[in-house]
Short mmCIF file of C-alpha atoms and ligand atoms in Angstrom, two decimals:
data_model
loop_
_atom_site.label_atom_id
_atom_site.label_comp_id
_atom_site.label_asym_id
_atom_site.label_seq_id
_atom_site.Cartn_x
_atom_site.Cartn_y
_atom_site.Cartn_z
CA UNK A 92 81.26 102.60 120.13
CA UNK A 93 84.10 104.60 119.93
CA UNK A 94 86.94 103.16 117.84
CA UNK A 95 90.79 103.66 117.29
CA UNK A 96 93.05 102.25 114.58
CA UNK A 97 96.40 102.51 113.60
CA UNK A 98 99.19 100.88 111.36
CA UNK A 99 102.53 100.25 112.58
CA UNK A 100 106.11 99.54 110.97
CA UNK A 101 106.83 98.59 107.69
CA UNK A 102 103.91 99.08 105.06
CA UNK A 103 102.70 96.39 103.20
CA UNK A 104 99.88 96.13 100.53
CA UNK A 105 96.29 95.49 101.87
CA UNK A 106 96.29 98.00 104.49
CA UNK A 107 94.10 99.72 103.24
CA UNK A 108 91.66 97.04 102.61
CA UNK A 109 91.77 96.18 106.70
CA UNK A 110 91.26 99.56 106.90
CA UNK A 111 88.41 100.41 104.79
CA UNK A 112 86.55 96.65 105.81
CA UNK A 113 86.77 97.87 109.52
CA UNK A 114 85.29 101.38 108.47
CA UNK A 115 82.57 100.18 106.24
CA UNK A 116 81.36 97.55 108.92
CA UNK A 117 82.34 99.54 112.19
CA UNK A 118 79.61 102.25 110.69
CA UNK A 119 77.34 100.93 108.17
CA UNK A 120 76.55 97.66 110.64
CA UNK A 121 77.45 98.93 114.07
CA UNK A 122 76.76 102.46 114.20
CA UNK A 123 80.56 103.43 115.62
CA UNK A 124 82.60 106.52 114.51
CA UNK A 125 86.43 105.29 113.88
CA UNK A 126 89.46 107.29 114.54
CA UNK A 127 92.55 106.54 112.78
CA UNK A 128 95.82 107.30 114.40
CA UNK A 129 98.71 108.63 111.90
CA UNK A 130 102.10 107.17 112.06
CA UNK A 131 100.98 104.06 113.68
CA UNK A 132 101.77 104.27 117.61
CA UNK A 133 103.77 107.92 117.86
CA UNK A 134 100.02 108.87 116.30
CA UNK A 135 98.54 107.82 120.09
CA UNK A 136 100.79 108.89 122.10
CA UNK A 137 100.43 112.52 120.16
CA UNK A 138 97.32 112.21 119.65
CA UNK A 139 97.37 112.77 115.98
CA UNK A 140 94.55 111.60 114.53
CA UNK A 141 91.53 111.94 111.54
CA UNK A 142 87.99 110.77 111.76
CA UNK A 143 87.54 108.10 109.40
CA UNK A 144 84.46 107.91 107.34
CA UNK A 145 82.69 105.64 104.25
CA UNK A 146 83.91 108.78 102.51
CA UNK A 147 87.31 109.16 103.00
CA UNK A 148 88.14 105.43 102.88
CA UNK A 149 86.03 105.50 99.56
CA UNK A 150 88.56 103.79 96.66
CA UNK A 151 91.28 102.93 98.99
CA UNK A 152 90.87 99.25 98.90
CA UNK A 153 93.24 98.64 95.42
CA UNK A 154 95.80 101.12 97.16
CA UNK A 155 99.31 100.27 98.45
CA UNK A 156 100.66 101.91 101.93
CA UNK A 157 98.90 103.05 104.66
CA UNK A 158 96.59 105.92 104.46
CA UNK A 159 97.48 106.58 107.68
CA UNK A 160 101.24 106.94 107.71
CA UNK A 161 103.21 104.46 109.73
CA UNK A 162 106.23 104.91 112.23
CA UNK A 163 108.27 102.12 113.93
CA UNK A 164 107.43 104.40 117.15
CA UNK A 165 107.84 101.87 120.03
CA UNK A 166 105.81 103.57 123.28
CA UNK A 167 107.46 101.35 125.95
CA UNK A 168 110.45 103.15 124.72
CA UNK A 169 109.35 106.42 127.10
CA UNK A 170 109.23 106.75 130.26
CA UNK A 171 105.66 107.69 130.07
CA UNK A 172 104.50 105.98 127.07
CA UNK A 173 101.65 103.37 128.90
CA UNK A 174 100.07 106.37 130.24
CA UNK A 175 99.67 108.58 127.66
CA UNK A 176 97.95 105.81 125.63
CA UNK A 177 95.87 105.46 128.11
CA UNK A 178 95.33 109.11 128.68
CA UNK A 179 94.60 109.20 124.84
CA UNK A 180 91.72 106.68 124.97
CA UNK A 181 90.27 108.44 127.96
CA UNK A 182 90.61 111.70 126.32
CA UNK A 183 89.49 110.81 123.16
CA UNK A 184 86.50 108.35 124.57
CA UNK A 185 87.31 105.41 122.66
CA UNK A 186 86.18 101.99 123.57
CA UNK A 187 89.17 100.31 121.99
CA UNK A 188 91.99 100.35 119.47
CA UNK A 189 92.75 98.21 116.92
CA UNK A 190 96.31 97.86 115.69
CA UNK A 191 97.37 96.32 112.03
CA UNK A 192 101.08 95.52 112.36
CA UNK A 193 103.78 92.91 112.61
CA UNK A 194 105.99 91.13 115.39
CA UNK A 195 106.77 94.88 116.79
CA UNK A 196 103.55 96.79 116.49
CA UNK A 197 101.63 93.52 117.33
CA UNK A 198 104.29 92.76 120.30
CA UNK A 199 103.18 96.31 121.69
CA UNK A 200 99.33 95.94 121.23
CA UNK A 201 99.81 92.78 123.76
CA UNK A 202 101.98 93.97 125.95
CA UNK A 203 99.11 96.67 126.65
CA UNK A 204 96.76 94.31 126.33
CA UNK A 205 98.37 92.95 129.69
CA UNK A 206 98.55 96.78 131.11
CA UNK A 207 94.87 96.75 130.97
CA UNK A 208 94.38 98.53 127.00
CA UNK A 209 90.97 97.38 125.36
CA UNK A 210 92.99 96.09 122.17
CA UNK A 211 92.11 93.91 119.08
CA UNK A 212 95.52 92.56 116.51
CA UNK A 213 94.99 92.38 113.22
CA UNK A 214 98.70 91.06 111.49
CA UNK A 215 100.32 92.05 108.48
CA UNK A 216 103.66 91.88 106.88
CA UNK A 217 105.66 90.46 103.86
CA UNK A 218 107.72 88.77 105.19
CA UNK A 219 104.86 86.30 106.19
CA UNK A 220 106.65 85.47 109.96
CA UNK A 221 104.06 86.29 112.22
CA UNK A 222 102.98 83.34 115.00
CA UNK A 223 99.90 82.20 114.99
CA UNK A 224 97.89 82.82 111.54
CA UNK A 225 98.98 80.50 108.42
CA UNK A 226 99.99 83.36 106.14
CA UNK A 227 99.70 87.60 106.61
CA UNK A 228 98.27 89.47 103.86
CA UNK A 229 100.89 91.13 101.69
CA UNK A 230 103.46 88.44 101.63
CA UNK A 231 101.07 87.45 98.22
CA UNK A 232 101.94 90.79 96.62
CA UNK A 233 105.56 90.71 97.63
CA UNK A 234 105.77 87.03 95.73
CA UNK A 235 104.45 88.54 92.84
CA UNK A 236 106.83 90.90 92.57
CA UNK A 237 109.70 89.52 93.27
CA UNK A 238 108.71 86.19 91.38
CA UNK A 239 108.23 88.86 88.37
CA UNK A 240 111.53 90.12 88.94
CA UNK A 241 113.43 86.68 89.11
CA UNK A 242 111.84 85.59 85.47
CA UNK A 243 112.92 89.49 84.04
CA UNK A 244 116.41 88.59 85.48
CA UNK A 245 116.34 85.18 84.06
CA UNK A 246 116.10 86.35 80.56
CA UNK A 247 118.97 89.17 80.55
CA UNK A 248 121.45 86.41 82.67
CA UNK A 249 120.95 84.19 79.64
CA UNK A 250 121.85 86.47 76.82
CA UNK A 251 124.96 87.51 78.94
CA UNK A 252 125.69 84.48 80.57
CA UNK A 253 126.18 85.87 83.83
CA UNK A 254 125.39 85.16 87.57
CA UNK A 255 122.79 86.86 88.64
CA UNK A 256 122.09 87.53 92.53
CA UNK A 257 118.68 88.61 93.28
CA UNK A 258 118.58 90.10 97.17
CA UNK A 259 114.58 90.15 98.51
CA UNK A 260 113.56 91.06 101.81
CA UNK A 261 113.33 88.86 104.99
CA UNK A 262 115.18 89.48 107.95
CA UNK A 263 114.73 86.22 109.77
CA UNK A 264 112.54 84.39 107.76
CA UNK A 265 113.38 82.88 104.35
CA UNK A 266 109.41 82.62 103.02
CA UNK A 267 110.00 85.40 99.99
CA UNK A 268 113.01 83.94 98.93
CA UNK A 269 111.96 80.26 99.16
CA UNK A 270 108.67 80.61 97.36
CA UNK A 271 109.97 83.07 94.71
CA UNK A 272 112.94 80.95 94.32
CA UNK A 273 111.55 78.26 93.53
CA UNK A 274 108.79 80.03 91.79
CA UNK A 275 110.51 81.53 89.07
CA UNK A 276 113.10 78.41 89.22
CA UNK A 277 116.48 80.06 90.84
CA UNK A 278 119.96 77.85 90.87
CA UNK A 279 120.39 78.71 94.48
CA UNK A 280 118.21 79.49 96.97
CA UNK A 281 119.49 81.01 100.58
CA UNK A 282 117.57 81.96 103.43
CA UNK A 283 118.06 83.06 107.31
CA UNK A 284 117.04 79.99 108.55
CA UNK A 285 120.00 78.16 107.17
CA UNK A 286 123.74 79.61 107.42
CA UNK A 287 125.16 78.82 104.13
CA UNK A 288 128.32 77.65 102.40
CA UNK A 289 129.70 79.87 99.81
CA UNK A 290 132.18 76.95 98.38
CA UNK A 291 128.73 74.83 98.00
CA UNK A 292 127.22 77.57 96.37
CA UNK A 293 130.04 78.11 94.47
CA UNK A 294 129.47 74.03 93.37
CA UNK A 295 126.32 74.44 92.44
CA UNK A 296 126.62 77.04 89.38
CA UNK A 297 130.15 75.86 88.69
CA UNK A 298 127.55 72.31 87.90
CA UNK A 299 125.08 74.08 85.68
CA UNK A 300 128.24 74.93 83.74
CA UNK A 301 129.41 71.71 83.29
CA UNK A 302 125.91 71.02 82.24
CA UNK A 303 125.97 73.32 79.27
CA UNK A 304 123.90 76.25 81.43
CA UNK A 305 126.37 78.90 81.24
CA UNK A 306 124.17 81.29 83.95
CA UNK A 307 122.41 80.95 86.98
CA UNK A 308 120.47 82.70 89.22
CA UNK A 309 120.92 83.03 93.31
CA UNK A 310 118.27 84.38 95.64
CA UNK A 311 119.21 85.26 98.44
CA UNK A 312 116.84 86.64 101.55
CA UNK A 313 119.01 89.73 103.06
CA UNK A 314 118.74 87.73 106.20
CA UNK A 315 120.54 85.18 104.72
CA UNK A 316 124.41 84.76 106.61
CA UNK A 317 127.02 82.55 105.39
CA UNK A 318 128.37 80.18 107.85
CA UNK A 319 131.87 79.51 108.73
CA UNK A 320 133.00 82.85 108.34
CA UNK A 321 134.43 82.38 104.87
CA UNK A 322 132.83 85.71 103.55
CA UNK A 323 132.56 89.60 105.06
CA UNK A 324 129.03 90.91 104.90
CA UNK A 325 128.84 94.92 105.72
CA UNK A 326 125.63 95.64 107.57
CA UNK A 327 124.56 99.41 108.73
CA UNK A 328 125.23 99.71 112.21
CA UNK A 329 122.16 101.47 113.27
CA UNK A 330 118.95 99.92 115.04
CA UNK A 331 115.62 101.15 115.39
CA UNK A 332 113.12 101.30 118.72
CA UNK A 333 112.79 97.54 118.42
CA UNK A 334 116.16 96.76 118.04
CA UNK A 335 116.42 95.73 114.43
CA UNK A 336 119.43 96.59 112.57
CA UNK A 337 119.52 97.61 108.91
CA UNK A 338 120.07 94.68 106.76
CA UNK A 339 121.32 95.02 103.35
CA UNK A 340 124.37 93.81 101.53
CA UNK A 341 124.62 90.15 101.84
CA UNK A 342 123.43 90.77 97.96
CA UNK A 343 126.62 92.54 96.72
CA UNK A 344 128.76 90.37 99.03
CA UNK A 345 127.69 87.53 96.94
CA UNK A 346 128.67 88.87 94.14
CA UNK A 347 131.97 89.92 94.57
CA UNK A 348 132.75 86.30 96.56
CA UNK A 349 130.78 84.34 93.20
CA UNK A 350 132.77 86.35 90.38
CA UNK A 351 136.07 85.95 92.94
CA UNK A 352 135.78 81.96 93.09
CA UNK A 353 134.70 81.16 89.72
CA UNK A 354 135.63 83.86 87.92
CA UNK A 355 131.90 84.02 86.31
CA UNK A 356 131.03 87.32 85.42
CA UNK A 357 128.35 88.39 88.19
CA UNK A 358 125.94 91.00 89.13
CA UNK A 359 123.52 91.71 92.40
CA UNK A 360 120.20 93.41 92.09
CA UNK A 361 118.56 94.10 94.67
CA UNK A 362 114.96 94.77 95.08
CA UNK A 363 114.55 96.14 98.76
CA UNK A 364 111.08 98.54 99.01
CA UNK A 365 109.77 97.54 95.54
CA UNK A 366 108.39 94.56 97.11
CA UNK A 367 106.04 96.46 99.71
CA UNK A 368 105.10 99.04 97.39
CA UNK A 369 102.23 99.30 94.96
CA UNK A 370 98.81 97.82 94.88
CA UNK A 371 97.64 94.10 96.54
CA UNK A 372 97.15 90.95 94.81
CA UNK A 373 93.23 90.09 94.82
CA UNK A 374 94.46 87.53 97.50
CA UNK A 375 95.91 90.15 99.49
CA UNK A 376 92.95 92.24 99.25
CA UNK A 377 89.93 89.52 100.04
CA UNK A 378 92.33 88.06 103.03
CA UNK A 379 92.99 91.72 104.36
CA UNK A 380 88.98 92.61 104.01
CA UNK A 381 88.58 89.13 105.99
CA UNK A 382 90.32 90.07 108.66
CA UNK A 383 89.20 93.81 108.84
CA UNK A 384 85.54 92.58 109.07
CA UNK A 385 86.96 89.84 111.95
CA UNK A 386 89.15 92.84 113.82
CA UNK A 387 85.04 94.73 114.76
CA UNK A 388 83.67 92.12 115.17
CA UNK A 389 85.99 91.37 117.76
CA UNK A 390 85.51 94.54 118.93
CA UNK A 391 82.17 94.37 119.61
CA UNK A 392 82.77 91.08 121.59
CA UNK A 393 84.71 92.18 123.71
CA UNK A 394 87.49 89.79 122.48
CA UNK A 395 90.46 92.18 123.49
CA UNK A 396 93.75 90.59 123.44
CA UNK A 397 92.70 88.71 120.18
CA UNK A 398 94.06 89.06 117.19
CA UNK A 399 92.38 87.79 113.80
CA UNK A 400 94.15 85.04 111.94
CA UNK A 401 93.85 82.92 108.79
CA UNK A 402 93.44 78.82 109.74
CA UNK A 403 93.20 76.94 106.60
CA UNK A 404 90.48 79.09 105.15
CA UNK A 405 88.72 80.14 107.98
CA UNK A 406 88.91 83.12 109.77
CA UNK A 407 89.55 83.23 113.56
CA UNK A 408 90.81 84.18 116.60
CA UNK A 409 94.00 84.01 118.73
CA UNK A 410 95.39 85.65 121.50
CA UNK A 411 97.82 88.38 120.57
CA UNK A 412 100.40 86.68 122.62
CA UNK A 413 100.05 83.76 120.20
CA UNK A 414 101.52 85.48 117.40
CA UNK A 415 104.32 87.59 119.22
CA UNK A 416 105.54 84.83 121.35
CA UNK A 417 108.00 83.37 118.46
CA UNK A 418 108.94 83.94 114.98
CA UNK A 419 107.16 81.70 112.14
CA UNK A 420 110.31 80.42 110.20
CA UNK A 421 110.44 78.37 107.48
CA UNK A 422 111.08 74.95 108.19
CA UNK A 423 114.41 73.33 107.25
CA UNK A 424 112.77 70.18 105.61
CA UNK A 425 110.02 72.20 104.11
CA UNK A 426 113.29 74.07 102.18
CA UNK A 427 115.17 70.14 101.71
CA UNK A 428 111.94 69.30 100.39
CA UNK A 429 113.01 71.85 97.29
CA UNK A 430 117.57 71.19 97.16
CA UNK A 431 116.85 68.90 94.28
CA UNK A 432 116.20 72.10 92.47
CA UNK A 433 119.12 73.59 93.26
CA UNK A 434 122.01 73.69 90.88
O1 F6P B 727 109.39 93.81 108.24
C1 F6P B 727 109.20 94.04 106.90
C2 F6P B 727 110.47 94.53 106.25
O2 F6P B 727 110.16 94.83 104.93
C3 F6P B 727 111.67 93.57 106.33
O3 F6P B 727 111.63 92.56 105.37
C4 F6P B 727 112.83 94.51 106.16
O4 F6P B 727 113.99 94.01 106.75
C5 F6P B 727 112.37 95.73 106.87
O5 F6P B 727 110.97 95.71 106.86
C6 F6P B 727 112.87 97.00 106.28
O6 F6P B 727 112.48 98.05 107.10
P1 F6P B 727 112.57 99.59 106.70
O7 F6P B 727 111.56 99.85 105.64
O8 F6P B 727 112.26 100.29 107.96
O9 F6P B 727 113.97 99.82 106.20
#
């Protein structure tokens, strides 16, 4: 067979390792030749590609990114977009594609599926919020990192007695903050999921004080919005194909709005790309390799509209439209389950 692959919208460690699993197997075990498209989608409908081999995906697997370049290029955003994927696959005699992506990329690669594309999903992102699969590979890394980052914080907030405000990524979905909140043990933890109060915030480190803790740290997802009004977050006003606007600033708002109430000397950090960049955990990698290895097989089922998903610890497969058809948010008592924490 024939076979296309691309990676679409934000990178995230273990890319590579879907990539170079579905290369290995596709030609060592099924005799295919693999095409990979550059700059996820705009690399179909330009048809922009390179010929994947054993060779060139040779030491790729501890790499962070995409070796092949990825675009938040939405085809059903012109006029002709169906057909020249199609005309692509037909020009370029390929059986099938498969696509490693998110809610957008993924959201695409069904909607084609229904337009009568041979595709196969394979998910990814860090901010772990993809339907139907228990966890996408890279959110590990991205907890690392930011984890890492919340205990280096810790230590300099101490000497200086300060407030610090860590800002992570997670537009709609809280899962980095929550888990590297309460991971690295933060004061405050605030996620999309849940407006929040900045006068309850405010009560909770104004607490540790009275307890003798003299700093505290708040993480906040940049998805997180305060509630009531009571506090002006600036946003970027631009959106991309999808629709998503630019988040970004709910960190520094905090700040200024902490230091204003209780005059506790504050500071924002935050970490923004440095949590998709750089090389996979080991968990990353295996879990990425594990679905690579599902992704053509797939393929070679003829499972198109599938996508490959983690269940517990097994490996399986759901239709595409499983994973697009809602957000995975955290649930509100899975983050009550972790208040008592708080403060
Ligand atoms: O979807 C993954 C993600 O990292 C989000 O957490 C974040 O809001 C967004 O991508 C940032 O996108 P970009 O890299 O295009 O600014």
């Amino acid at each position: 067979m024939r076979i296309g692959i691309l990676t679409g919208g934000g990178d995230c460690p273990g890319l590579n390792a879907v990539i170079r699993a579905v290369v290995r197997k596709a030609i060592d075990a099924y005799g295919d030749q693999v095409i990979g498209f550059r700059d996820g989608w705009r690399g179909v409908l330009e048809g922009s590609f390179e010929e994947l081999t054993i060779d060139s995906t040779r030491g790729i697997l501890p790499r962070g990114g995409t070796i092949l370049g990825s675009s938040r290029t939405n085809p059903y955003k012109r006029e002709d977009g169906v057909q020249r994927v199609r005309n692509i696959l037909s020009d370029f005699n390929l059986d099938g594609l498969i696509a490693i992506g998110g809610e957008d990329t993924l959201g695409v690669a069904n909607r084609l599926h229904g337009d009568g594309v041979k595709v196969i999903g394979v998910p990814k992102t860090i901010d772990n919020d993809l339907g139907g699969t228990d966890v996408t590979f890279g959110f590990d890394t991205a907890l690392h990192i930011a984890t890492e980052a919340i205990d280096r914080l810790h230590t300099t907030a101490e000497s200086h007695n300060r407030i610090l405000v860590v800002e992570v990524m997670g537009r709609t979905a809280g899962w980095i903050a929550l888990h590297s909140g309460v991971a690295g043990g933060a004061d405050v933890i605030l996620i999309p999921e849940i407006p929040f109060d900045i006068d309850e915030v405010c009560r909770l480190i104004r607490r540790r004080h009275e307890r003798g803790r003299y700093f505290s740290i708040v993480v906040a997802a940049e998805g997180a919005t305060p509630k009531n009004g009571l506090m002006q977050v600036a946003q970027t006003g631009s959106t991309d194909e999808f629709g998503h606007v630019r988040l970004g600033g709910i960190g520094y708002a905090l700040e200024r709005e902490i230091e204003a109430r209780t005059g506790f000397e504050t500071r924002a950090t935050v970490l923004g790309h440095v949590q998709r960049g750089g090389t996979p955990t080991a968990f990353d990698r295996v879990l990425a390799t594990r679905l690579g290895l599902a992704a053509i097989d797939a393929v070679h089922e003829g499972k198109w509209g599938m996508m490959a998903a983690l269940h517990s610890t097994h490996v399986e497969l759901v239709p595409l439209a499983d994973a697009v058809a809602e957000v995975r948010h955290v649930p509100v008592e899975q983050y009550q389950h972790f208040d008592v924490l708080f403060g």
